[in-house]
PDB file of C-alpha atoms in Angstrom:
ATOM      1  CA  UNK A  83      29.593  15.090  98.135  1.00 32.00           C
ATOM      2  CA  UNK A  84      32.540  13.245  99.608  1.00 36.00           C
ATOM      3  CA  UNK A  85      35.840  15.130  99.889  1.00 35.00           C
ATOM      4  CA  UNK A  86      37.877  12.628  97.840  1.00 36.00           C
ATOM      5  CA  UNK A  87      35.363  12.733  95.016  1.00 31.00           C
ATOM      6  CA  UNK A  88      35.446  16.530  94.971  1.00 32.00           C
ATOM      7  CA  UNK A  89      39.244  16.527  94.743  1.00 35.00           C
ATOM      8  CA  UNK A  90      39.280  14.046  91.876  1.00 35.00           C
ATOM      9  CA  UNK A  91      36.662  16.062  90.039  1.00 32.00           C
ATOM     10  CA  UNK A  92      38.722  19.230  90.447  1.00 33.00           C
ATOM     11  CA  UNK A  93      41.711  17.695  88.707  1.00 37.00           C
ATOM     12  CA  UNK A  94      43.764  17.132  91.836  1.00 38.00           C
ATOM     13  CA  UNK A  95      46.770  15.766  90.005  1.00 37.00           C
ATOM     14  CA  UNK A  96      47.344  19.056  88.232  1.00 36.00           C
ATOM     15  CA  UNK A  97      48.147  21.003  91.402  1.00 37.00           C
ATOM     16  CA  UNK A  98      51.014  20.643  93.881  1.00 38.00           C
ATOM     17  CA  UNK A  99      50.236  20.257  97.538  1.00 37.00           C
ATOM     18  CA  UNK A 100      51.909  21.446 100.724  1.00 37.00           C
ATOM     19  CA  UNK A 101      51.858  19.696 104.055  1.00 42.00           C
ATOM     20  CA  UNK A 102      52.346  20.969 107.599  1.00 39.00           C
ATOM     21  CA  UNK A 103      51.732  19.563 111.035  1.00 41.00           C
ATOM     22  CA  UNK A 104      49.575  21.234 113.626  1.00 42.00           C
ATOM     23  CA  UNK A 105      50.245  21.004 117.335  1.00 43.00           C
ATOM     24  CA  UNK A 106      52.772  18.905 119.259  1.00 44.00           C
ATOM     25  CA  UNK A 107      53.983  15.564 117.959  1.00 47.00           C
ATOM     26  CA  UNK A 108      51.468  12.892 118.849  1.00 55.00           C
ATOM     27  CA  UNK A 109      51.792   9.150 118.701  1.00 69.00           C
ATOM     28  CA  UNK A 110      50.425   7.321 115.677  1.00 76.00           C
ATOM     29  CA  UNK A 111      49.767   3.954 117.267  1.00 81.00           C
ATOM     30  CA  UNK A 112      46.719   1.751 116.727  1.00 84.00           C
ATOM     31  CA  UNK A 113      43.978   2.965 119.040  1.00 85.00           C
ATOM     32  CA  UNK A 114      45.221   6.567 119.104  1.00 85.00           C
ATOM     33  CA  UNK A 115      43.658   9.484 117.259  1.00 83.00           C
ATOM     34  CA  UNK A 116      45.459  10.292 114.038  1.00 80.00           C
ATOM     35  CA  UNK A 117      48.023  13.078 114.577  1.00 79.00           C
ATOM     36  CA  UNK A 118      46.730  16.484 113.577  1.00 79.00           C
ATOM     37  CA  UNK A 119      48.008  17.792 110.264  1.00 73.00           C
ATOM     38  CA  UNK A 120      46.767  19.846 107.390  1.00 70.00           C
ATOM     39  CA  UNK A 121      47.701  19.373 103.764  1.00 65.00           C
ATOM     40  CA  UNK A 122      46.751  21.565 100.867  1.00 55.00           C
ATOM     41  CA  UNK A 123      45.952  19.885  97.551  1.00 56.00           C
ATOM     42  CA  UNK A 124      43.432  21.986  95.622  1.00 43.00           C
ATOM     43  CA  UNK A 125      41.449  22.074  98.889  1.00 49.00           C
ATOM     44  CA  UNK A 126      42.541  21.732 102.511  1.00 59.00           C
ATOM     45  CA  UNK A 127      42.854  18.241 103.993  1.00 66.00           C
ATOM     46  CA  UNK A 128      42.360  18.321 107.771  1.00 68.00           C
ATOM     47  CA  UNK A 129      43.079  14.962 109.424  1.00 73.00           C
ATOM     48  CA  UNK A 130      40.906  15.818 112.403  1.00 73.00           C
ATOM     49  CA  UNK A 131      37.756  16.349 110.365  1.00 71.00           C
ATOM     50  CA  UNK A 132      37.567  13.504 107.852  1.00 70.00           C
ATOM     51  CA  UNK A 133      34.226  11.930 108.927  1.00 78.00           C
ATOM     52  CA  UNK A 134      34.652   8.610 107.123  1.00 89.00           C
ATOM     53  CA  UNK A 135      37.102   5.710 107.355  1.00 95.00           C
ATOM     54  CA  UNK A 136      40.289   6.925 105.691  1.00 95.00           C
ATOM     55  CA  UNK A 137      43.361   5.150 104.334  1.00 96.00           C
ATOM     56  CA  UNK A 138      46.549   7.219 104.337  1.00 95.00           C
ATOM     57  CA  UNK A 139      48.673   5.362 101.794  1.00 95.00           C
ATOM     58  CA  UNK A 140      52.388   6.131 102.168  1.00 94.00           C
ATOM     59  CA  UNK A 141      53.932   5.430  98.766  1.00 94.00           C
ATOM     60  CA  UNK A 142      57.002   6.165  96.705  1.00 93.00           C
ATOM     61  CA  UNK A 143      57.337   6.239  92.953  1.00 92.00           C
ATOM     62  CA  UNK A 144      60.899   4.937  93.187  1.00 89.00           C
ATOM     63  CA  UNK A 145      60.208   2.480  96.019  1.00 86.00           C
ATOM     64  CA  UNK A 146      61.317  -1.022  95.066  1.00 81.00           C
ATOM     65  CA  UNK A 147      58.003  -2.473  96.261  1.00 82.00           C
ATOM     66  CA  UNK A 148      55.752  -0.030  94.414  1.00 83.00           C
ATOM     67  CA  UNK A 149      55.580  -1.868  91.054  1.00 85.00           C
ATOM     68  CA  UNK A 150      54.550  -5.090  92.810  1.00 87.00           C
ATOM     69  CA  UNK A 151      51.650  -3.297  94.537  1.00 91.00           C
ATOM     70  CA  UNK A 152      50.243  -1.071  91.787  1.00 93.00           C
ATOM     71  CA  UNK A 153      47.361  -3.389  90.811  1.00 95.00           C
ATOM     72  CA  UNK A 154      46.562  -4.101  94.460  1.00 95.00           C
ATOM     73  CA  UNK A 155      46.559  -0.390  95.344  1.00 95.00           C
ATOM     74  CA  UNK A 156      44.121   0.277  92.504  1.00 97.00           C
ATOM     75  CA  UNK A 157      41.905  -2.691  93.404  1.00 97.00           C
ATOM     76  CA  UNK A 158      41.568  -1.801  97.093  1.00 97.00           C
ATOM     77  CA  UNK A 159      40.902   1.861  96.290  1.00 97.00           C
ATOM     78  CA  UNK A 160      38.256   0.982  93.689  1.00 97.00           C
ATOM     79  CA  UNK A 161      36.539  -1.536  95.973  1.00 97.00           C
ATOM     80  CA  UNK A 162      36.298   0.693  99.020  1.00 97.00           C
ATOM     81  CA  UNK A 163      35.914   4.213  97.607  1.00 95.00           C
ATOM     82  CA  UNK A 164      32.604   2.904  96.304  1.00 93.00           C
ATOM     83  CA  UNK A 165      31.697   2.092  99.930  1.00 95.00           C
ATOM     84  CA  UNK A 166      32.543   5.552 101.292  1.00 94.00           C
ATOM     85  CA  UNK A 167      36.193   5.159 102.299  1.00 96.00           C
ATOM     86  CA  UNK A 168      38.579   8.017 101.494  1.00 94.00           C
ATOM     87  CA  UNK A 169      42.120   7.398 100.232  1.00 95.00           C
ATOM     88  CA  UNK A 170      44.955   9.885 100.570  1.00 93.00           C
ATOM     89  CA  UNK A 171      48.139   9.046  98.670  1.00 94.00           C
ATOM     90  CA  UNK A 172      51.046  10.511 100.670  1.00 93.00           C
ATOM     91  CA  UNK A 173      54.374  10.879  98.831  1.00 93.00           C
ATOM     92  CA  UNK A 174      57.190  11.614 101.342  1.00 92.00           C
ATOM     93  CA  UNK A 175      60.245  11.098  99.113  1.00 90.00           C
ATOM     94  CA  UNK A 176      61.976  14.375  98.276  1.00 89.00           C
ATOM     95  CA  UNK A 177      63.985  12.647  95.529  1.00 91.00           C
ATOM     96  CA  UNK A 178      60.797  12.233  93.471  1.00 91.00           C
ATOM     97  CA  UNK A 179      59.506  15.172  91.483  1.00 91.00           C
ATOM     98  CA  UNK A 180      55.908  16.292  91.622  1.00 89.00           C
ATOM     99  CA  UNK A 181      55.622  15.402  87.929  1.00 91.00           C
ATOM    100  CA  UNK A 182      56.817  11.820  88.607  1.00 93.00           C
ATOM    101  CA  UNK A 183      54.269  11.441  91.403  1.00 92.00           C
ATOM    102  CA  UNK A 184      51.433  12.798  89.266  1.00 92.00           C
ATOM    103  CA  UNK A 185      52.416  10.579  86.335  1.00 94.00           C
ATOM    104  CA  UNK A 186      52.456   7.503  88.588  1.00 95.00           C
ATOM    105  CA  UNK A 187      48.983   8.335  89.967  1.00 94.00           C
ATOM    106  CA  UNK A 188      47.649   8.688  86.402  1.00 95.00           C
ATOM    107  CA  UNK A 189      49.371   5.495  85.210  1.00 96.00           C
ATOM    108  CA  UNK A 190      47.936   3.411  88.058  1.00 96.00           C
ATOM    109  CA  UNK A 191      44.538   5.131  87.757  1.00 96.00           C
ATOM    110  CA  UNK A 192      44.227   6.201  91.387  1.00 95.00           C
ATOM    111  CA  UNK A 193      41.408   8.597  92.259  1.00 94.00           C
ATOM    112  CA  UNK A 194      42.147   9.532  95.882  1.00 93.00           C
ATOM    113  CA  UNK A 195      43.742  12.795  96.945  1.00 90.00           C
ATOM    114  CA  UNK A 196      47.473  13.184  96.397  1.00 91.00           C
ATOM    115  CA  UNK A 197      49.596  14.792  99.120  1.00 90.00           C
ATOM    116  CA  UNK A 198      53.110  15.831  98.117  1.00 90.00           C
ATOM    117  CA  UNK A 199      54.697  15.475 101.562  1.00 88.00           C
ATOM    118  CA  UNK A 200      58.039  16.950 100.426  1.00 82.00           C
ATOM    119  CA  UNK A 201      59.472  17.252 103.927  1.00 86.00           C
ATOM    120  CA  UNK A 202      57.980  13.898 105.044  1.00 90.00           C
ATOM    121  CA  UNK A 203      56.229  15.634 107.947  1.00 90.00           C
ATOM    122  CA  UNK A 204      53.037  13.630 107.558  1.00 90.00           C
ATOM    123  CA  UNK A 205      54.890  10.337 107.096  1.00 91.00           C
ATOM    124  CA  UNK A 206      56.938  11.114 110.226  1.00 91.00           C
ATOM    125  CA  UNK A 207      53.832  12.077 112.210  1.00 91.00           C
ATOM    126  CA  UNK A 208      52.249   8.792 111.158  1.00 91.00           C
ATOM    127  CA  UNK A 209      55.475   7.009 112.169  1.00 91.00           C
ATOM    128  CA  UNK A 210      55.917   5.508 108.703  1.00 89.00           C
ATOM    129  CA  UNK A 211      59.585   4.788 108.088  1.00 86.00           C
ATOM    130  CA  UNK A 212      59.246   3.218 104.644  1.00 84.00           C
ATOM    131  CA  UNK A 213      56.908   3.412 101.699  1.00 86.00           C
ATOM    132  CA  UNK A 214      54.250   0.986 100.575  1.00 85.00           C
ATOM    133  CA  UNK A 215      52.370   1.049 103.862  1.00 91.00           C
ATOM    134  CA  UNK A 216      49.074   2.366 105.146  1.00 95.00           C
ATOM    135  CA  UNK A 217      47.531   3.959 108.215  1.00 96.00           C
ATOM    136  CA  UNK A 218      43.761   3.354 108.386  1.00 97.00           C
ATOM    137  CA  UNK A 219      41.451   5.407 110.590  1.00 95.00           C
ATOM    138  CA  UNK A 220      37.816   4.878 111.447  1.00 95.00           C
ATOM    139  CA  UNK A 221      35.259   7.647 110.900  1.00 93.00           C
ATOM    140  CA  UNK A 222      36.204   9.211 114.260  1.00 92.00           C
ATOM    141  CA  UNK A 223      39.853   9.495 113.192  1.00 92.00           C
ATOM    142  CA  UNK A 224      41.117   6.720 115.461  1.00 94.00           C
ATOM    143  CA  UNK A 225      43.882   4.607 113.963  1.00 95.00           C
ATOM    144  CA  UNK A 226      42.585   1.053 113.615  1.00 97.00           C
ATOM    145  CA  UNK A 227      45.263  -0.487 111.372  1.00 97.00           C
ATOM    146  CA  UNK A 228      48.802   0.234 110.245  1.00 96.00           C
ATOM    147  CA  UNK A 229      51.275  -1.643 108.058  1.00 94.00           C
ATOM    148  CA  UNK A 230      51.302  -3.510 104.771  1.00 92.00           C
ATOM    149  CA  UNK A 231      48.160  -3.890 102.684  1.00 93.00           C
ATOM    150  CA  UNK A 232      48.535  -7.679 102.575  1.00 94.00           C
ATOM    151  CA  UNK A 233      50.824 -10.497 103.698  1.00 92.00           C
ATOM    152  CA  UNK A 234      53.142 -10.865 100.697  1.00 90.00           C
ATOM    153  CA  UNK A 235      55.171  -8.704  98.378  1.00 88.00           C
ATOM    154  CA  UNK A 236      54.363 -11.196  95.605  1.00 88.00           C
ATOM    155  CA  UNK A 237      50.756 -10.921  94.465  1.00 90.00           C
ATOM    156  CA  UNK A 238      50.426 -14.647  93.730  1.00 92.00           C
ATOM    157  CA  UNK A 239      51.463 -15.470  97.304  1.00 94.00           C
ATOM    158  CA  UNK A 240      48.894 -13.291  99.102  1.00 94.00           C
ATOM    159  CA  UNK A 241      46.861 -15.243 101.629  1.00 96.00           C
ATOM    160  CA  UNK A 242      45.348 -12.329 103.583  1.00 96.00           C
ATOM    161  CA  UNK A 243      44.422  -8.848 102.425  1.00 96.00           C
ATOM    162  CA  UNK A 244      45.087  -6.971 105.684  1.00 96.00           C
ATOM    163  CA  UNK A 245      43.844  -3.555 104.572  1.00 97.00           C
ATOM    164  CA  UNK A 246      40.709  -4.895 102.884  1.00 97.00           C
ATOM    165  CA  UNK A 247      39.811  -6.946 105.957  1.00 98.00           C
ATOM    166  CA  UNK A 248      40.464  -3.996 108.293  1.00 97.00           C
ATOM    167  CA  UNK A 249      38.233  -1.759 106.168  1.00 98.00           C
ATOM    168  CA  UNK A 250      35.435  -4.362 106.070  1.00 98.00           C
ATOM    169  CA  UNK A 251      35.560  -4.762 109.852  1.00 97.00           C
ATOM    170  CA  UNK A 252      35.639  -0.985 110.370  1.00 97.00           C
ATOM    171  CA  UNK A 253      32.659  -0.425 108.068  1.00 96.00           C
ATOM    172  CA  UNK A 254      30.765  -3.149 109.928  1.00 96.00           C
ATOM    173  CA  UNK A 255      31.487  -1.438 113.267  1.00 95.00           C
ATOM    174  CA  UNK A 256      33.599  -4.369 114.456  1.00 96.00           C
ATOM    175  CA  UNK A 257      37.036  -4.231 116.092  1.00 96.00           C
ATOM    176  CA  UNK A 258      39.862  -4.788 113.592  1.00 97.00           C
ATOM    177  CA  UNK A 259      41.176  -8.316 114.120  1.00 96.00           C
ATOM    178  CA  UNK A 260      44.693  -7.670 112.733  1.00 95.00           C
ATOM    179  CA  UNK A 261      45.742  -4.154 113.786  1.00 93.00           C
ATOM    180  CA  UNK A 262      49.279  -4.125 112.412  1.00 93.00           C
ATOM    181  CA  UNK A 263      51.165  -6.002 109.745  1.00 90.00           C
ATOM    182  CA  UNK A 264      54.599  -5.978 108.175  1.00 88.00           C
ATOM    183  CA  UNK A 265      55.086  -3.541 105.293  1.00 87.00           C
ATOM    184  CA  UNK A 266      57.367  -4.970 102.624  1.00 80.00           C
ATOM    185  CA  UNK A 267      58.645  -1.682 101.140  1.00 71.00           C
TER     186      UNK A 267
END
């Protein structure tokens, strides 16, 4: 059974999580292996042993861009979890309570694992400076895409779904054609 499915089934949103980095700081650039970290959220998340394409979604409940992306976050997670992609929702903002983060996950209907990155160690290791962005790895843990999930903060103006295209290309074993994109958060 896939890790993300197990976490959702165990009621992930009811338990806080802790995050810590392992080893020296590594770069989080496209083409590099994802930096090593572990995060506890009902079960241990080990970035070096997630054997499927994985989207690390850096989000913030109080981020100005978050409301504009809620439907798109849900849609991309629903579409690709069904195809074997794991989603980890990383919350680095210490000004947001665990309860606010859990309530937001429930409201949006997200099923992936929640990581309460209270010291922003994972976000920093992934070199994410703002919320509403993603780091996508292939099944070997190599970063293949980073940035915004699409090309517009306004849903009606989206012309390209960057994350969806990167996932499709990764699942097909193809190189990702757009490896980085602006995050609007």
